[in-house]
Amino acid sequence: CEVKTDFIPFEQTGEASFINAPILFAGFGIVADEYSYNDYDGVDAKGAVVLILRGEPENEDTTRFRGKQNTRYGSLTEKLKTAKSKGALGVMVIDALRAPRKPFVSGFPWPAIYPNLSRATRPLQMQDTTRRLPALHVGERVVNFLLDSIKELVSHTRTIDSTLVPHSRILPGAHASFSIALDREIVKVRNVAGLLRGNEYPDEYVVMGAHYDHVGVGRANAEGDSIFNGADDNGSGTTGLLLAAEALASSSVRPARSVVFVAFSGEEKGLFGSKAYVRASPLPLSKCVAMTNMDMIGRCEFNKLSIGGNERCPDISKINAEENAAQIAPFDLAYDIEQYFFRSDQASFAMKRIPVIFYFTGEHKDYHKQGDEISKINMRDLVAITRLATRVTWRTAQLPRTTYIPAGFED
C-alpha cells in the first residue's frame, strides 16, 4: 500500500509503530448510551486496529440518533477517543457507502479527502499528537482486500442503517502494521478581538464572531488559477462582523452586557480559532452568555436564510424570529442546516453549553473553489443579514438569562 494512493493519514492522527495487529471491523465506531447503541458490544478492541465507517447510522427512527442529521458521535474526534478508550492501537476509516459506487475519486484517497489542496499542502494539527491514535483514511484496494468487495461494504452499511444493530467482527486472517511519524512545523495564527463594554453587566458578554481565514491557494484549475478568493467563505461573514462592530460601537446606547467581536482564525483547518478561544479565553468563559456566528452570508438566493442552533437555544431563536418579522423585507427562515452545525465556529461554544445562533446562506458551486468571487456576492442581503444578526446580538445582551438545551454532544 502507498501513501496518498491507498491511504492518507488524517490531520487528527497520532504517531505509532506496531506489527501484525488484528483488524476489528467496528461498524461506525460509536458508543452512544443515550441511543442504546454500541459498536464495541461483544467484541474486544484491545490491541487491535479498528476499521470504522465515516458518519453514523441513518434511520427514520429519529429517537435513535437523529435520522440523517449529525450528532457528536459522527465526528472523527469522538470516534478516536472511543477507540482509544477501548484499547485500540489505531484506526482505519472508510466511507459509509449506501450505494454501490467507489468510495474515492478513481479509487484514490487524496483527491477525495482534500480535493482543493495542492499535494504539497499539509493539514494542520492543534493538539499534541503523541496522545492520539494513528488514524488513516483507506482507499479502494484496502477495502477490497479486507471486505472482499465494495458491495460487501454497502451491505454492511445498509444492514446497520436499517436495524440499528452493530455488525462488528474480527476480520479473519487480516492484520495491519503501521509506522507513522510526523514532521512538525509550529505556525502561529491569531484571533482578532474587540470589546464593547456593556453598561449594566460589563463582566458578562455575548460573542459575535466570523472566521477570517479561507482555503487560500490550492490546486490550479484548467485555466491555471490556483487562488481561492473566499469572498463568501468567509469574506462575507468577516465583513458583517466589521459592520456590526461599527454599528454597535457608534450607538449612543450601550447594551446591558458587553459584546466581544472575534474574527477567528483556523476555522477551515478544524475550528482552531474558536476551539482556542473556549479553551483559553481572555475573558472568563463562564461569563459568556451567548454566541452569534456569521459564516457564508453573501450568496442568499430566493430570500432563504438558514439558521442553526434554534433547537438548543430557544430564547435566541425566538428573538431572531421576531426581529426578522420586523424587517421591511423578512427572510424566509429555514432550520435545515444541522449537517453544517459542527463545521463552523458556533460548534465550539455549543460544546461548552453556551447558547448560539448560526447564520448561513448555503453552499454553492463555488464553495472552496476559485469562483468564490466578490462579483457574485448579494450585497443587499448581506447587509440585511448583518442588520438582523446585530439586532439579535443586542437583544440577547439584554436578556436576564439565556437557555441552552443539551443535544447530547456537549462536553
GROMACS .gro file of C-alpha atoms in nm, residues 113-318:
model
  206
  113ILE     CA    1  -1.044   1.391   0.116
  114TYR     CA    2  -0.858   1.708   0.023
  115PRO     CA    3  -0.996   1.795  -0.322
  116ASN     CA    4  -0.893   2.160  -0.311
  117LEU     CA    5  -0.546   2.129  -0.165
  118SER     CA    6  -0.226   2.103  -0.362
  119ARG     CA    7  -0.027   1.788  -0.296
  120ALA     CA    8   0.228   1.996  -0.108
  121THR     CA    9  -0.031   2.125   0.136
  122ARG     CA   10  -0.028   1.961   0.477
  123PRO     CA   11  -0.330   1.953   0.706
  124LEU     CA   12  -0.274   2.118   1.042
  125GLN     CA   13  -0.299   1.991   1.397
  126MET     CA   14  -0.356   2.185   1.714
  127GLN     CA   15  -0.322   1.920   1.982
  128ASP     CA   16  -0.033   1.702   2.096
  129THR     CA   17  -0.014   1.411   1.853
  130THR     CA   18   0.168   1.186   2.099
  131ARG     CA   19  -0.161   1.133   2.286
  132ARG     CA   20  -0.359   1.037   1.977
  133LEU     CA   21  -0.416   0.713   1.795
  134PRO     CA   22  -0.281   0.677   1.442
  135ALA     CA   23  -0.575   0.733   1.207
  136LEU     CA   24  -0.582   0.662   0.834
  137HIS     CA   25  -0.841   0.708   0.562
  138VAL     CA   26  -0.809   0.398   0.344
  139GLY     CA   27  -0.889   0.353  -0.024
  140GLU     CA   28  -1.049   0.108  -0.262
  141ARG     CA   29  -0.772  -0.153  -0.272
  142VAL     CA   30  -0.768  -0.175   0.107
  143VAL     CA   31  -1.148  -0.208   0.120
  144ASN     CA   32  -1.145  -0.483  -0.142
  145PHE     CA   33  -0.872  -0.671   0.043
  146LEU     CA   34  -1.033  -0.652   0.386
  147LEU     CA   35  -1.401  -0.685   0.295
  148ASP     CA   36  -1.377  -0.872  -0.038
  149SER     CA   37  -1.568  -0.605  -0.231
  150ILE     CA   38  -1.730  -0.262  -0.227
  151LYS     CA   39  -2.067  -0.440  -0.243
  152GLU     CA   40  -1.995  -0.606   0.092
  153LEU     CA   41  -1.922  -0.264   0.241
  154VAL     CA   42  -2.252  -0.131   0.106
  155SER     CA   43  -2.430  -0.432   0.253
  156HIS     CA   44  -2.275  -0.376   0.598
  157THR     CA   45  -2.374  -0.009   0.593
  158ARG     CA   46  -2.732  -0.078   0.488
  159THR     CA   47  -2.771  -0.351   0.749
  160ILE     CA   48  -2.662  -0.121   1.031
  161ASP     CA   49  -2.879   0.162   0.897
  162SER     CA   50  -3.193  -0.049   0.874
  163THR     CA   51  -3.160  -0.240   1.201
  164LEU     CA   52  -2.955  -0.002   1.418
  165VAL     CA   53  -2.781  -0.318   1.535
  166PRO     CA   54  -2.398  -0.324   1.526
  167HIS     CA   55  -2.231  -0.562   1.283
  168SER     CA   56  -1.884  -0.574   1.437
  169ARG     CA   57  -1.641  -0.863   1.399
  170ILE     CA   58  -1.273  -0.952   1.382
  171LEU     CA   59  -1.169  -0.987   1.016
  172PRO     CA   60  -1.024  -1.337   0.979
  173GLY     CA   61  -0.668  -1.354   0.851
  174ALA     CA   62  -0.629  -0.976   0.830
  175HIS     CA   63  -0.352  -0.791   1.011
  176ALA     CA   64  -0.216  -0.438   0.999
  177SER     CA   65   0.132  -0.295   1.050
  178PHE     CA   66   0.170   0.081   1.097
  179SER     CA   67   0.464   0.312   1.131
  180ILE     CA   68   0.359   0.676   1.138
  181ALA     CA   69   0.595   0.962   1.215
  182LEU     CA   70   0.511   1.328   1.165
  183ASP     CA   71   0.724   1.629   1.080
  184ARG     CA   72   0.615   1.923   1.292
  185GLU     CA   73   0.625   2.286   1.200
  186ILE     CA   74   0.489   2.537   1.450
  187VAL     CA   75   0.279   2.805   1.285
  188LYS     CA   76   0.139   3.094   1.487
  189VAL     CA   77  -0.201   3.228   1.391
  190ARG     CA   78  -0.414   3.476   1.579
  191ASN     CA   79  -0.773   3.550   1.656
  192VAL     CA   80  -0.854   3.920   1.636
  193ALA     CA   81  -1.091   4.053   1.901
  194GLY     CA   82  -1.253   4.378   2.007
  195LEU     CA   83  -1.452   4.457   2.321
  196LEU     CA   84  -1.756   4.683   2.356
  197ARG     CA   85  -1.830   4.717   2.726
  198GLY     CA   86  -2.186   4.688   2.850
  199ASN     CA   87  -2.338   4.947   3.080
  200GLU     CA   88  -2.507   4.720   3.339
  201TYR     CA   89  -2.326   4.386   3.349
  202PRO     CA   90  -1.992   4.459   3.180
  203ASP     CA   91  -1.831   4.140   3.312
  204GLU     CA   92  -2.083   3.927   3.121
  205TYR     CA   93  -2.069   3.919   2.744
  206VAL     CA   94  -2.201   3.794   2.411
  207VAL     CA   95  -1.952   3.683   2.145
  208MET     CA   96  -2.021   3.788   1.788
  209GLY     CA   97  -1.793   3.602   1.552
  210ALA     CA   98  -1.690   3.510   1.199
  211HIS     CA   99  -1.383   3.329   1.072
  212TYR     CA  100  -1.146   3.532   0.858
  213ASP     CA  101  -0.932   3.251   0.715
  214HIS     CA  102  -1.000   3.067   0.391
  215VAL     CA  103  -0.855   2.786   0.181
  216GLY     CA  104  -0.627   3.042   0.011
  217VAL     CA  105  -0.411   2.879  -0.253
  218GLY     CA  106  -0.485   2.528  -0.380
  219ARG     CA  107  -0.490   2.302  -0.682
  220ALA     CA  108  -0.497   2.504  -1.006
  221ASN     CA  109  -0.794   2.467  -1.240
  222ALA     CA  110  -0.779   2.424  -1.617
  223GLU     CA  111  -0.718   2.798  -1.659
  224GLY     CA  112  -0.420   2.786  -1.423
  225ASP     CA  113  -0.598   2.976  -1.145
  226SER     CA  114  -0.492   2.847  -0.803
  227ILE     CA  115  -0.628   3.135  -0.591
  228PHE     CA  116  -0.938   3.060  -0.386
  229ASN     CA  117  -1.076   3.407  -0.326
  230GLY     CA  118  -1.314   3.325  -0.042
  231ALA     CA  119  -1.547   3.617  -0.096
  232ASP     CA  120  -1.842   3.432   0.053
  233ASP     CA  121  -1.641   3.191   0.268
  234ASN     CA  122  -1.583   3.389   0.468
  235GLY     CA  123  -1.522   3.739   0.344
  236SER     CA  124  -1.897   3.789   0.377
  237GLY     CA  125  -1.911   3.695   0.746
  238THR     CA  126  -1.598   3.895   0.824
  239THR     CA  127  -1.749   4.199   0.651
  240GLY     CA  128  -2.067   4.150   0.852
  241LEU     CA  129  -1.865   4.134   1.172
  242LEU     CA  130  -1.693   4.465   1.097
  243LEU     CA  131  -2.023   4.631   1.006
  244ALA     CA  132  -2.183   4.505   1.328
  245ALA     CA  133  -1.891   4.625   1.539
  246GLU     CA  134  -1.907   4.969   1.379
  247ALA     CA  135  -2.285   4.993   1.425
  248LEU     CA  136  -2.287   4.890   1.791
  249ALA     CA  137  -1.981   5.095   1.882
  250SER     CA  138  -2.124   5.411   1.723
  251SER     CA  139  -2.458   5.378   1.902
  252SER     CA  140  -2.520   5.626   2.182
  253VAL     CA  141  -2.682   5.349   2.387
  254ARG     CA  142  -2.468   5.063   2.512
  255PRO     CA  143  -2.604   4.710   2.556
  256ALA     CA  144  -2.654   4.580   2.909
  257ARG     CA  145  -2.380   4.320   2.866
  258SER     CA  146  -2.053   4.354   2.683
  259VAL     CA  147  -2.012   4.235   2.324
  260VAL     CA  148  -1.687   4.070   2.218
  261PHE     CA  149  -1.628   4.076   1.843
  262VAL     CA  150  -1.397   3.792   1.737
  263ALA     CA  151  -1.253   3.722   1.393
  264PHE     CA  152  -1.149   3.359   1.428
  265SER     CA  153  -0.852   3.207   1.253
  266GLY     CA  154  -0.803   2.844   1.151
  267GLU     CA  155  -1.170   2.757   1.101
  268GLU     CA  156  -1.102   2.583   0.771
  269LYS     CA  157  -0.841   2.359   0.934
  270GLY     CA  158  -1.067   2.239   1.214
  271LEU     CA  159  -1.224   2.532   1.406
  272PHE     CA  160  -0.883   2.601   1.559
  273GLY     CA  161  -0.951   2.966   1.645
  274SER     CA  162  -1.281   2.910   1.822
  275LYS     CA  163  -1.151   2.599   1.996
  276ALA     CA  164  -0.855   2.801   2.123
  277TYR     CA  165  -1.091   3.075   2.242
  278VAL     CA  166  -1.311   2.846   2.451
  279ARG     CA  167  -1.006   2.661   2.582
  280ALA     CA  168  -0.813   2.971   2.689
  281SER     CA  169  -1.047   3.267   2.666
  282PRO     CA  170  -0.904   3.608   2.761
  283LEU     CA  171  -1.234   3.662   2.944
  284PRO     CA  172  -1.393   3.404   3.176
  285LEU     CA  173  -1.590   3.162   2.961
  286SER     CA  174  -1.840   3.126   3.245
  287LYS     CA  175  -1.939   3.488   3.177
  288CYS     CA  176  -2.016   3.422   2.809
  289VAL     CA  177  -2.395   3.412   2.783
  290ALA     CA  178  -2.430   3.353   2.407
  291MET     CA  179  -2.252   3.343   2.072
  292THR     CA  180  -2.363   3.474   1.731
  293ASN     CA  181  -2.182   3.338   1.424
  294MET     CA  182  -2.189   3.452   1.061
  295ASP     CA  183  -2.040   3.212   0.807
  296MET     CA  184  -2.112   3.241   0.434
  297ILE     CA  185  -2.387   3.502   0.440
  298GLY     CA  186  -2.319   3.653   0.097
  299ARG     CA  187  -2.497   3.427  -0.152
  300CYS     CA  188  -2.860   3.449  -0.043
  301GLU     CA  189  -3.099   3.313  -0.307
  302PHE     CA  190  -3.479   3.309  -0.319
  303ASN     CA  191  -3.487   3.506   0.007
  304LYS     CA  192  -3.381   3.198   0.206
  305LEU     CA  193  -3.172   3.236   0.522
  306SER     CA  194  -3.068   2.924   0.712
  307ILE     CA  195  -3.045   2.934   1.090
  308GLY     CA  196  -2.855   2.693   1.314
  309GLY     CA  197  -2.890   2.637   1.686
  310ASN     CA  198  -3.262   2.700   1.714
  311GLU     CA  199  -3.348   2.371   1.887
  312ARG     CA  200  -3.080   2.416   2.151
  313CYS     CA  201  -3.129   2.787   2.213
  314PRO     CA  202  -3.500   2.878   2.216
  315ASP     CA  203  -3.452   3.225   2.368
  316ILE     CA  204  -3.228   3.343   2.085
  317SER     CA  205  -3.434   3.165   1.821
  318LYS     CA  206  -3.746   3.349   1.940
   0.00000   0.00000   0.00000
